[in-house]
Coordinates of C-alpha atoms and ligand atoms in Angstrom, one line a residue:
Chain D
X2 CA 21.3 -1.3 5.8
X3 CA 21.0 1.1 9.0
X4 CA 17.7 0.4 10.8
X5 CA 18.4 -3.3 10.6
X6 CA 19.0 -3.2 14.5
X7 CA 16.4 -1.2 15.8
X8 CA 13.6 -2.5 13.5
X9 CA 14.0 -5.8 15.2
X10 CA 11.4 -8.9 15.1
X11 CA 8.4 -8.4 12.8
X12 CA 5.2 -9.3 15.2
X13 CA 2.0 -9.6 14.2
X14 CA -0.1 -6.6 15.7
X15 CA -3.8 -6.1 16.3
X16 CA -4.9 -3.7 14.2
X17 CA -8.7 -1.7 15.0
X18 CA -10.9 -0.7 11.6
X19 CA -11.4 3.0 12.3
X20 CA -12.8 3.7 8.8
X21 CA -13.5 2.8 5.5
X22 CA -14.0 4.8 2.5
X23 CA -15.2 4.0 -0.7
X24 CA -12.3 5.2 -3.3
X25 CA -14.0 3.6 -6.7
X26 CA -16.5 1.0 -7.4
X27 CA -13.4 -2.1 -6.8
X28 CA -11.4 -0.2 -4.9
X29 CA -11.6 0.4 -0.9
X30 CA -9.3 2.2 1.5
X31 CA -9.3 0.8 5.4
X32 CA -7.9 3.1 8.0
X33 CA -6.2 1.1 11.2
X34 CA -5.1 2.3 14.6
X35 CA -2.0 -0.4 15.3
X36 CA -1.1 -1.1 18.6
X37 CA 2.8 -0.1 19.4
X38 CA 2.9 0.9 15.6
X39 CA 6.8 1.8 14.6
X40 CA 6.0 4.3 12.0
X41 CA 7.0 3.2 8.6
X42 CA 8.6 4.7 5.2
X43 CA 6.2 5.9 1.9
X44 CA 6.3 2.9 0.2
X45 CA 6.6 0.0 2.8
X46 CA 4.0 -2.2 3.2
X47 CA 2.5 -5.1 5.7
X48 CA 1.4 -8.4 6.0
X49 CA -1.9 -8.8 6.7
X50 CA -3.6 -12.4 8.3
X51 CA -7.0 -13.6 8.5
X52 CA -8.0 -16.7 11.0
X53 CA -10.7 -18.3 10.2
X54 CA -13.0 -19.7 13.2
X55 CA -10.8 -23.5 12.8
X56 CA -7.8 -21.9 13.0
X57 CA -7.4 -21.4 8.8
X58 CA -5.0 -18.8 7.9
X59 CA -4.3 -16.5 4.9
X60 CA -1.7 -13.9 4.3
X61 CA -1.4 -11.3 1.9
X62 CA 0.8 -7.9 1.6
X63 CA -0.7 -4.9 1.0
X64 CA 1.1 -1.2 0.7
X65 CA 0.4 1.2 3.1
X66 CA -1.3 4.4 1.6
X67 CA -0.9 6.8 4.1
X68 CA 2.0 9.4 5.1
X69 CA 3.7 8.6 8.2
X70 CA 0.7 9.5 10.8
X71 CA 1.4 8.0 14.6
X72 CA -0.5 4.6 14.9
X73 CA -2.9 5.3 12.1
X74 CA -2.5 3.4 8.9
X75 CA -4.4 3.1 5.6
X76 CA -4.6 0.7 3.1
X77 CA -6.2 0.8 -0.3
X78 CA -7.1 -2.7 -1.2
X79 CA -8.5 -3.7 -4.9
X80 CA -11.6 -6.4 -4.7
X81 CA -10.6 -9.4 -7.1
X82 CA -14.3 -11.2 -7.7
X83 CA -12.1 -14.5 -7.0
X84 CA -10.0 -12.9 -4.6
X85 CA -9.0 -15.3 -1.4
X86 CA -8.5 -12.1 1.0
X87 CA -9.0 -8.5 -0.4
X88 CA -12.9 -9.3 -0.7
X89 CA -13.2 -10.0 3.0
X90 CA -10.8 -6.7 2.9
X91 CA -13.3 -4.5 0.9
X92 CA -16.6 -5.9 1.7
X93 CA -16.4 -7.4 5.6
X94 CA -14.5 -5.0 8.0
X95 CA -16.6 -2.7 9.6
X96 CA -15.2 0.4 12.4
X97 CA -14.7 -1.8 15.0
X98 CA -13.5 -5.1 13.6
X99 CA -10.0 -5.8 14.5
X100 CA -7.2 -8.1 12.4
X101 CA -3.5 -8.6 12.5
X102 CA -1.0 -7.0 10.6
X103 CA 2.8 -6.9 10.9
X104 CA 5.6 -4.4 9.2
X105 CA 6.5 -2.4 7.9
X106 CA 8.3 -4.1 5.3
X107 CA 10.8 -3.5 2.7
X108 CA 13.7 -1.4 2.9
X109 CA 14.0 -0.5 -0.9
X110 CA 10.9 0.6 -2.6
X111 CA 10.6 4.0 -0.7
X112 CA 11.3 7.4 -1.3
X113 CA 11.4 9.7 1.6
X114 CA 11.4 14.0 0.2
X115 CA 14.9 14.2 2.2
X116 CA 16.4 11.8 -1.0
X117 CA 15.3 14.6 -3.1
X118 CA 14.5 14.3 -6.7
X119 CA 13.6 15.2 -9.3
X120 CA 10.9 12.0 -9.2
X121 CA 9.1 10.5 -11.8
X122 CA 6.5 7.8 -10.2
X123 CA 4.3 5.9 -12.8
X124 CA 1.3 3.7 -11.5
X125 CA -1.1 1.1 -13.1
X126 CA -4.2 0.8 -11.1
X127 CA -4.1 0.0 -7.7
X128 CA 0.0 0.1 -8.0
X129 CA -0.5 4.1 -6.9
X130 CA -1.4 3.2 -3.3
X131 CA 2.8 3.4 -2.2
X132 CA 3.2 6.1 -4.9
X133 CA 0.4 7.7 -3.1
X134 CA 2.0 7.6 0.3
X135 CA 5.4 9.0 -1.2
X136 CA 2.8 11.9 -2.7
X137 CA 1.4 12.5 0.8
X138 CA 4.6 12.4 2.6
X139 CA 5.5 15.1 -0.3
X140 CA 2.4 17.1 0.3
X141 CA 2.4 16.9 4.2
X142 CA 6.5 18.3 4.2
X143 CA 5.3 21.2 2.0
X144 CA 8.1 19.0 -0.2
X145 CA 8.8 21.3 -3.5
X146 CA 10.7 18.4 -5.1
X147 CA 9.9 18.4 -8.6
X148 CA 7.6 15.4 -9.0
X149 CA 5.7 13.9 -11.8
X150 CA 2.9 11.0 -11.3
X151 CA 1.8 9.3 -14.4
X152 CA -0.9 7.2 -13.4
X153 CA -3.0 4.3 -15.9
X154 CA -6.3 3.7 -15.1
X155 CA -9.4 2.5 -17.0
X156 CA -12.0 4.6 -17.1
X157 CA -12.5 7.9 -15.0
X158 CA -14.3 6.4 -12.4
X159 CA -11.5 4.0 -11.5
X160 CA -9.5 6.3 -10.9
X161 CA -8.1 5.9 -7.0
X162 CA -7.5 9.0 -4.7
X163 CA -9.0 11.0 -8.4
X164 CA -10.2 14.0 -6.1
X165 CA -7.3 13.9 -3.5
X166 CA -5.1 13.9 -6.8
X167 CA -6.4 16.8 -8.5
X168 CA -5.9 18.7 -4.9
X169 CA -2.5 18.3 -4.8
X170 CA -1.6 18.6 -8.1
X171 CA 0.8 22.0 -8.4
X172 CA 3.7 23.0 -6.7
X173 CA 6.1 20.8 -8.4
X174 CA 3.9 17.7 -8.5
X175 CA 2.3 17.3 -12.2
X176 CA -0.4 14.4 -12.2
X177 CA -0.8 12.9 -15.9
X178 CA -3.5 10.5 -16.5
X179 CA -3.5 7.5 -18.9
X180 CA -7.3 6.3 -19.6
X181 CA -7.1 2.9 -21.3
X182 CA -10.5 1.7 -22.0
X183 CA -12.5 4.6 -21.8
X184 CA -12.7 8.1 -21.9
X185 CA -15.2 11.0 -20.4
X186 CA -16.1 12.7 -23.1
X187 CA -13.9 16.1 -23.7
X188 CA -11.2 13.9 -22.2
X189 CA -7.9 15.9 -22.8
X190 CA -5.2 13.4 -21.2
X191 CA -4.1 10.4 -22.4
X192 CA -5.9 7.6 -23.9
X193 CA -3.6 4.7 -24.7
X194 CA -1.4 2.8 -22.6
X195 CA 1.7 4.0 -21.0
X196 CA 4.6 3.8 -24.3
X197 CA 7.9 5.6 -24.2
X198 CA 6.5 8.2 -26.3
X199 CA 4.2 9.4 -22.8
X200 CA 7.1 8.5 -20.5
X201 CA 9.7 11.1 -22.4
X202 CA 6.9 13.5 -22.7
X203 CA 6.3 13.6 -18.8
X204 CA 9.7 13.8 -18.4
X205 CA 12.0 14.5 -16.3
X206 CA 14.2 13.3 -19.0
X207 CA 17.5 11.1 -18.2
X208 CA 20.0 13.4 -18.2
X209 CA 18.0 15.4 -14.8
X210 CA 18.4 11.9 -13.5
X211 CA 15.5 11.3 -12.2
X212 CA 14.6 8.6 -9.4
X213 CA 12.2 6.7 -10.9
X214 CA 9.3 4.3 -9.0
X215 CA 7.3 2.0 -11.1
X216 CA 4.7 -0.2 -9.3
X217 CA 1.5 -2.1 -11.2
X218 CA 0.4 -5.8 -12.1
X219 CA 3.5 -7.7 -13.4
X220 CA 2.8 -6.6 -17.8
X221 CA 2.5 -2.8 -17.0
X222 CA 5.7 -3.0 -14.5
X223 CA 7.1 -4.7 -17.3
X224 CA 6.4 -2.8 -20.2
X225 CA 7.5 0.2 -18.3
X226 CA 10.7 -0.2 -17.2
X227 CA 11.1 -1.8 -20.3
X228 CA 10.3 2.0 -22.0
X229 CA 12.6 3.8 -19.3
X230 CA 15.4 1.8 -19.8
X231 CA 15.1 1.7 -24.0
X232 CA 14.6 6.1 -23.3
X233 CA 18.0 6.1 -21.8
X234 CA 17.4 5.8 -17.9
X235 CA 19.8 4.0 -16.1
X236 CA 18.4 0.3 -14.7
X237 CA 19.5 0.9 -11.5
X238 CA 17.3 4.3 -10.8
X239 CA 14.1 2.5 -11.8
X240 CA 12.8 1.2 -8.5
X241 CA 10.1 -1.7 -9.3
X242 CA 7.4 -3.3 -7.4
X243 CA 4.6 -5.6 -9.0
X244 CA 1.7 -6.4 -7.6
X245 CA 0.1 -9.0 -9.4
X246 CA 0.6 -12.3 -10.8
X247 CA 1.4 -13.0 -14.3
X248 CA 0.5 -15.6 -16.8
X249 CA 3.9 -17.8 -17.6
Chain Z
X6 CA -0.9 -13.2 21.3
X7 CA -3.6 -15.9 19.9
X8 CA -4.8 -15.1 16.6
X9 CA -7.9 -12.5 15.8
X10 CA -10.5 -14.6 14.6
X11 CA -11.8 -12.2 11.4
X12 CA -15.4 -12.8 11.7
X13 CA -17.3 -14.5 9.0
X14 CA -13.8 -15.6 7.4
X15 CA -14.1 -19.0 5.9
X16 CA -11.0 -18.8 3.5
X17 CA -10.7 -20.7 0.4
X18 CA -8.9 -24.1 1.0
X19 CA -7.3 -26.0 -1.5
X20 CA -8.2 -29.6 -0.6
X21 CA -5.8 -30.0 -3.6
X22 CA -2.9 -28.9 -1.8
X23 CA -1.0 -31.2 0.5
X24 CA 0.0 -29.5 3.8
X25 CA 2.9 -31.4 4.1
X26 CA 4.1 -29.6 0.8
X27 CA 2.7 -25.7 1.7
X28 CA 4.8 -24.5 4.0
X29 CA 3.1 -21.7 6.7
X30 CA 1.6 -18.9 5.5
X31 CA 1.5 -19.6 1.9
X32 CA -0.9 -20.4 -0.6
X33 CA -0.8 -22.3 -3.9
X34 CA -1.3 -20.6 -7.2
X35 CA -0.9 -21.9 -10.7
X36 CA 0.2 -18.6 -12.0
X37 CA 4.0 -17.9 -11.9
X38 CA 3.9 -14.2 -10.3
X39 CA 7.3 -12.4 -10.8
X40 CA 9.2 -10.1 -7.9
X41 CA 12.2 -7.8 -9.3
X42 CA 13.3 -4.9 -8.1
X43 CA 13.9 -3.6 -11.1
X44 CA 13.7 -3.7 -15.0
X45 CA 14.7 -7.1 -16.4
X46 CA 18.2 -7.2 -17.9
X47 CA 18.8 -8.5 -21.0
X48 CA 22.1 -9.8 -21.9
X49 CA 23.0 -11.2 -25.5
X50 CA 24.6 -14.9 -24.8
X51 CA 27.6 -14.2 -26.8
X52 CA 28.2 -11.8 -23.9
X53 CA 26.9 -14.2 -20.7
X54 CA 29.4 -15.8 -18.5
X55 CA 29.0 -17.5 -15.5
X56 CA 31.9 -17.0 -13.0
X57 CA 33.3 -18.6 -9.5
X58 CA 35.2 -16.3 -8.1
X59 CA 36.5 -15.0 -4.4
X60 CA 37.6 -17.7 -1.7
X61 CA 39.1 -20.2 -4.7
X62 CA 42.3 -20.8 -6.1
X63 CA 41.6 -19.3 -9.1
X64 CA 38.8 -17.8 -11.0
X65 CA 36.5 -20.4 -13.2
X66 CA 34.4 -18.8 -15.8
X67 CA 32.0 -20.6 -18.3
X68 CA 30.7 -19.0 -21.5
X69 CA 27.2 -20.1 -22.0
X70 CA 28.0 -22.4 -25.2
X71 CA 30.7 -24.2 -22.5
X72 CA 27.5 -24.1 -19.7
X73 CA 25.5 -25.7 -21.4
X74 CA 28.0 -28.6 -23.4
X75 CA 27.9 -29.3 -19.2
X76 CA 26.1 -32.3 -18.0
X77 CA 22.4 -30.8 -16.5
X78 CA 19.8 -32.5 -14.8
X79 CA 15.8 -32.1 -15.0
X80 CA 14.1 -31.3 -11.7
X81 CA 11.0 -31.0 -10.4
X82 CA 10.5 -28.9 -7.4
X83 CA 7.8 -26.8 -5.5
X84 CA 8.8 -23.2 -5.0
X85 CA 7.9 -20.8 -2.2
X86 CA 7.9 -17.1 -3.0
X87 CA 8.4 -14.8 0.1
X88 CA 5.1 -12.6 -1.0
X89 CA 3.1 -15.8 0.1
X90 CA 2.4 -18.2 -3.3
X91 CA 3.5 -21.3 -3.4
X92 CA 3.9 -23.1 -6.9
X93 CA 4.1 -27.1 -7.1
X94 CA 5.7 -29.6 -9.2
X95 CA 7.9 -27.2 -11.4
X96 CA 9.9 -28.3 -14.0
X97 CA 13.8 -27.1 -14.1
X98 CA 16.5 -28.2 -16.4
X99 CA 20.1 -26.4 -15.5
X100 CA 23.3 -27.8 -14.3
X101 CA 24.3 -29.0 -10.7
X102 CA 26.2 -26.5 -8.4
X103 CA 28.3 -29.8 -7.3
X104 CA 29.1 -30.0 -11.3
X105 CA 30.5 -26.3 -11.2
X106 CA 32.1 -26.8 -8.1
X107 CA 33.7 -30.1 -8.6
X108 CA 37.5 -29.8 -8.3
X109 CA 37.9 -26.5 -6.9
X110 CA 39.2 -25.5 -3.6
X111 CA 37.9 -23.2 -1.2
X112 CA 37.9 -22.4 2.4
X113 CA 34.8 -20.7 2.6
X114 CA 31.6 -21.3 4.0
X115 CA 29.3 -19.2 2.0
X116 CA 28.3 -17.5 -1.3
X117 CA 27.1 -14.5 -2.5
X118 CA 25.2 -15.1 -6.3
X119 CA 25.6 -11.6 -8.6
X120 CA 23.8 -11.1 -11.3
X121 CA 22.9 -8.7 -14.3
X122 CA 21.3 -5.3 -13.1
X123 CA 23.3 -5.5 -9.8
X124 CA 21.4 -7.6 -7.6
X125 CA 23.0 -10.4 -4.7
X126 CA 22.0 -12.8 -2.6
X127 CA 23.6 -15.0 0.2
X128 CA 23.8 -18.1 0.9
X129 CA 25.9 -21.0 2.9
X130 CA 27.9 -22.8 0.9
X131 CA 26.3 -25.8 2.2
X132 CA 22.9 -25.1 0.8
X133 CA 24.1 -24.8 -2.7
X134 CA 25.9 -28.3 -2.7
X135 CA 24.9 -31.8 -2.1
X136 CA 22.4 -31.8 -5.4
X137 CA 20.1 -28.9 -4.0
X138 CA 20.9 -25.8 -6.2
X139 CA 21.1 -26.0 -9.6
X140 CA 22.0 -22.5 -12.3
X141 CA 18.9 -23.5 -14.0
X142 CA 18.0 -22.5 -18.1
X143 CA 14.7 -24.5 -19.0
X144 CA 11.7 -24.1 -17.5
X145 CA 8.6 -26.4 -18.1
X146 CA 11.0 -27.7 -21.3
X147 CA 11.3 -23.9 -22.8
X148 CA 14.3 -21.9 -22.3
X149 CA 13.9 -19.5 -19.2
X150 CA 12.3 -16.4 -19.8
X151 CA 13.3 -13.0 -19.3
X152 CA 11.1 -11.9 -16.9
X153 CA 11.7 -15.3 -15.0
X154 CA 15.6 -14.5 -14.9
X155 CA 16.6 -15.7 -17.7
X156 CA 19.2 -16.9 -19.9
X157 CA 19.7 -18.2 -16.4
X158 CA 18.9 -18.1 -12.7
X159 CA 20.0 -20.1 -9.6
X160 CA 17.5 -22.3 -8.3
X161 CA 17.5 -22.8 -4.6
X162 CA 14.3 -24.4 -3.8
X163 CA 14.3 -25.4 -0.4
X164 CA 15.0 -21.6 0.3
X165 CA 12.2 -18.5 -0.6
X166 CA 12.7 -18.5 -3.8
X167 CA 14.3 -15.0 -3.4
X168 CA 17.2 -17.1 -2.7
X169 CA 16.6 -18.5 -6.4
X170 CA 18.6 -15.4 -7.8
X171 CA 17.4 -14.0 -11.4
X172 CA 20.1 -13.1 -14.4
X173 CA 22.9 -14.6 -12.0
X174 CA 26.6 -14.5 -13.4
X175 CA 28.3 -16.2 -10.6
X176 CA 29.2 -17.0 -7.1
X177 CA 31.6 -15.2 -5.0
X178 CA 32.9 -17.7 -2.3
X179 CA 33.5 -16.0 0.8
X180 CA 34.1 -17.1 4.8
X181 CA 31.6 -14.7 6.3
X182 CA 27.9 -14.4 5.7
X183 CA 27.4 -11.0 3.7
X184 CA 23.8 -10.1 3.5
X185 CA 23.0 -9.9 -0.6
X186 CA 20.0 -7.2 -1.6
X187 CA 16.9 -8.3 -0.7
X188 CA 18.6 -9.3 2.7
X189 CA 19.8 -5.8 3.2
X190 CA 16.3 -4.7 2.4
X191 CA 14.4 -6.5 5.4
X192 CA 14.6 -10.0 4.7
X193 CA 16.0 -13.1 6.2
X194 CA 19.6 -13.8 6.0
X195 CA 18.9 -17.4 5.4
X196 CA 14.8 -17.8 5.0
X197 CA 13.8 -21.1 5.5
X198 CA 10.1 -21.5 4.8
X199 CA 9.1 -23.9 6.9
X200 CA 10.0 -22.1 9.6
X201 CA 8.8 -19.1 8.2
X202 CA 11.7 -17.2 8.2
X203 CA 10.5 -13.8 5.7
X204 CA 12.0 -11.1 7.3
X205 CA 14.6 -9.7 9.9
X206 CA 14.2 -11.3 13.2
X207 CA 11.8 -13.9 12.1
Ligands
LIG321 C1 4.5 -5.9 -1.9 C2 3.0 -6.0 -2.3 C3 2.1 -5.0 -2.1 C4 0.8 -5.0 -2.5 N1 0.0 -4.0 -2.3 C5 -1.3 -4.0 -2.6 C6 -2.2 -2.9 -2.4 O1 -1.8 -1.8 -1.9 N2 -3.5 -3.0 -2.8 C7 -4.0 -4.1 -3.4 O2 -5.2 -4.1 -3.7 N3 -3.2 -5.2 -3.6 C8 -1.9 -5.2 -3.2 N4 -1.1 -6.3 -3.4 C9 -1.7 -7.5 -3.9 C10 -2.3 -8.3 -2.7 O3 -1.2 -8.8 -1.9 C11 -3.0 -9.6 -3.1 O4 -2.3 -10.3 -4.0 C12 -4.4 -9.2 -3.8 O5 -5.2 -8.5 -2.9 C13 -5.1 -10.5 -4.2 O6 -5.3 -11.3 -3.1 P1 -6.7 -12.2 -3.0 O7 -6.5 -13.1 -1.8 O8 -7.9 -11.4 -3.0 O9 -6.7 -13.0 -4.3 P2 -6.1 -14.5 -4.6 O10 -7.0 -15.4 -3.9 O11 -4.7 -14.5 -4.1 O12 -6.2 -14.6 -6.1 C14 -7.4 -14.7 -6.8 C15 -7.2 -14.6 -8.3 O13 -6.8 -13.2 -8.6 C16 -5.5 -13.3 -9.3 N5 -4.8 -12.1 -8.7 C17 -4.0 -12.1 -7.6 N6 -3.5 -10.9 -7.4 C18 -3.9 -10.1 -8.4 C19 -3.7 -8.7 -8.8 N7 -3.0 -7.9 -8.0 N8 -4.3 -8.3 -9.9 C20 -5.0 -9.1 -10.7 N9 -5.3 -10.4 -10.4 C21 -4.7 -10.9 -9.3 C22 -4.9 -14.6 -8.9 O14 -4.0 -15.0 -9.9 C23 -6.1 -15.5 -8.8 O15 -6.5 -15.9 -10.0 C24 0.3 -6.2 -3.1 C25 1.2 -7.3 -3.3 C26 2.5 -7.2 -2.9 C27 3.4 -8.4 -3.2

């Protein structure tokens, strides 16, 4: 693919906290100045490495949240109670603390508004932070592409970027919420898990051809391509990334 | 540059896992985590072929019901995915690349795998023969699972195992090194994981 040459070699980059904001009661986003940063596509992501003081390592990928934006990255990192890294992610880094990154990575799973649309984007949890960037992207273009965000989350309050969201929502860009578990009470959205029956009412339908991103733990990403393909949209415009490790 | 030290970090080490058998940067996970870049294919075995085509003298093409009256072999291997986890001692069943290739001749020097929903990967021919790449049906003595690219996928295992292509159909032999999808998309031509070889330029 173009780029291949000028991307080049993939170093690992210091990477200052700048910020960190509480998004829900799991859920964190970190902002990063990187040093030489390349810029990056909505949708890429990074590697991310923590030493220990002995030398230990541990990598983990993480999406980047955040429009295109000079040296300044975000990410939006989900705290797993057993979780190796995105702990030390959400509860340790401080403005000031520095760690490595390197990217961005992945040439496929990214949507720039130049491709156009219309776009249907459909997230499970934390699987909205590249959707989110693609959103931003949208938003900071003044992008009228015709764009539709279906987003499952548990309850309300998990709900990521749930104020940011209900912003941007208009001109062209429909956010639909999926509540699984629980509902606030007068809750008028959706309160079951994503099914084909939501999908072909949030449209667009096939025949507008829509591209179609689809990022989540393993079962939703699953399920829902699974529903996109059985409505009638073709395999290879459903774009897939999965976030989370699966049982079998 | 040295590494940061991220203070406070301690890590979680597996005193479980042998070093010698976790190659850099990766972790071991009992869970079998998937990585598709799209919805999983499903194709009815009375339709399922597996072909070798390109740089041979003539096309070879196995229905499944003819795969699988083939001689296979059970083999247990540790895997290294790309997005970090490592998974050891897994337990294959499929048929020997040397068993497909036996008797046919071909200049070339590499091989693309294609598969069901479009997707390719490269590799040298080299690293598919001599009894390390298998087109592999059973997993942990069940037949493969959808999601885990079955009926079939190659397995590759001394490569990331996005080398170990889902829902493959065949091999196209060729004489130059064609990057396949992922490897158009960022990654390695050849990835290698003990020398960490993830993505372009590494
Ligand atoms: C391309 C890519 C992009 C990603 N982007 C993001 C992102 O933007 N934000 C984000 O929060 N995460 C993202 N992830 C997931 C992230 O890389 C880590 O897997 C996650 O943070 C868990 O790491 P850990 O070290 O805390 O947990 P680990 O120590 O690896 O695992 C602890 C336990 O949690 C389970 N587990 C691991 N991952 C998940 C998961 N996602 N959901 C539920 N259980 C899990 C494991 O099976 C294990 O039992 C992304 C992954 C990939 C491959």
């Amino acid at each position: 693919m173009a780029g291949a040459a000028v991307l080049g070699r993939l170093t690992w980059r210091a990477a200052d906290v700048v910020g960190v904001a509480t998004e829900t009661p799991r859920v964190k986003t970190i902002a990063f100045d990187v040093d030489g940063w390349p810029g990056h596509l909505p949708g890429q992501h990074v590697d991310v490495r923590l030493t220990a003081e002995d030398g230990y390592q541990a990598q983990r990928s993480y999406s980047i949240a955040s429009a295109p934006d000079g040296a300044r990255i975000e990410l939006t990192v989900e705290r797993l109670d057993d979780g190796e890294v995105s702990p030390y992610l959400t509860d340790e880094l401080r403005p000031g603390d520095e760690i490595e990154l390197r990217g961005p990575v992945g040439g496929y799973f990214v949507w720039e508004p130049s491709r156009g649309g219309p776009l249907l984007l459909v997230a499970g949890g934390s699987g909205v932070v590249p959707l989110m960037a693609m959103v931003r992207r949208r938003a900071a273009l003044g992008s009228d592409v015709d764009t539709r965000l279906l987003f499952s989350s548990r309850a309300w309050d998990d709900v990521i970027y749930r104020d940011e969201l209900e912003g941007l929502n208009g001109d062209g860009l429909r956010v639909h919420h999926a509540l699984t578990r629980s509902q606030p009470p007068g809750w008028s959205g959706y309160a079951r898990r994503v099914d084909a029956e939501m999908l072909a009412e949030v449209g667009p339908a096939p025949s507008e051809r829509p591209q179609i991103y689809v990022c989540g733990p393993t079962p939703f990403v699953e399920a829902v391509a699974e529903a996109l393909v059985e409505l009638g949209h073709e395999p290879l415009r459903i774009k897939t990334e999965r976030f989370g490790p699966t049982g079998g | 540059m040295p590494p940061i030290i991220s203070r406070g970090f301690k890590g979680r080490r597996r005193d479980d896992a042998p070093p010698d058998r976790v190659p850099p940067g990766q972790y071991v996970t009992n869970d079998f985590p998937v990585l598709s870049a799209g919805p999983t294919p499903h194709t009815p075995l009375d339709q399922w072929d597996f072909a070798i085509v390109g740089e041979v003298d003539e096309l070879h093409r196995w229905t499944w019901e003819e795969l699988r009256a083939l001689p296979s072999e059970s083999v247990t291997v540790d895997i290294h995915c790309v997005t970090k986890w490592s998974k050891l001692d897994t337990a294959w069943e499929g048929v020997s690349i040397d068993t497909l290739l036996d008797g046919i001749e071909t200049s070339a020097e590499y091989a693309v795998a294609f598969c069901d929903g479009g997707y390719t990967t490269n590799l040298p021919l080299e690293d598919l023969t001599g009894g390390k790449a298998w087109v592999s049906f059973g997993y942990g003595g069940e037949p493969l699972e959808p999601e885990h690219g079955g009926p079939a996928r190659l397995l590759v295992p001394h490569l990331y195992f996005w080398k170990s292509a889902k829902w493959v159909r065949g091999l196209r032999l060729t004489t130059a090194d064609e990057p396949g999808f992922w490897e158009q998309n960022g990654y390695h031509l050849y990835g290698d994981p003990w020398r960490e070889q993830r993505y372009w330029g590494d």
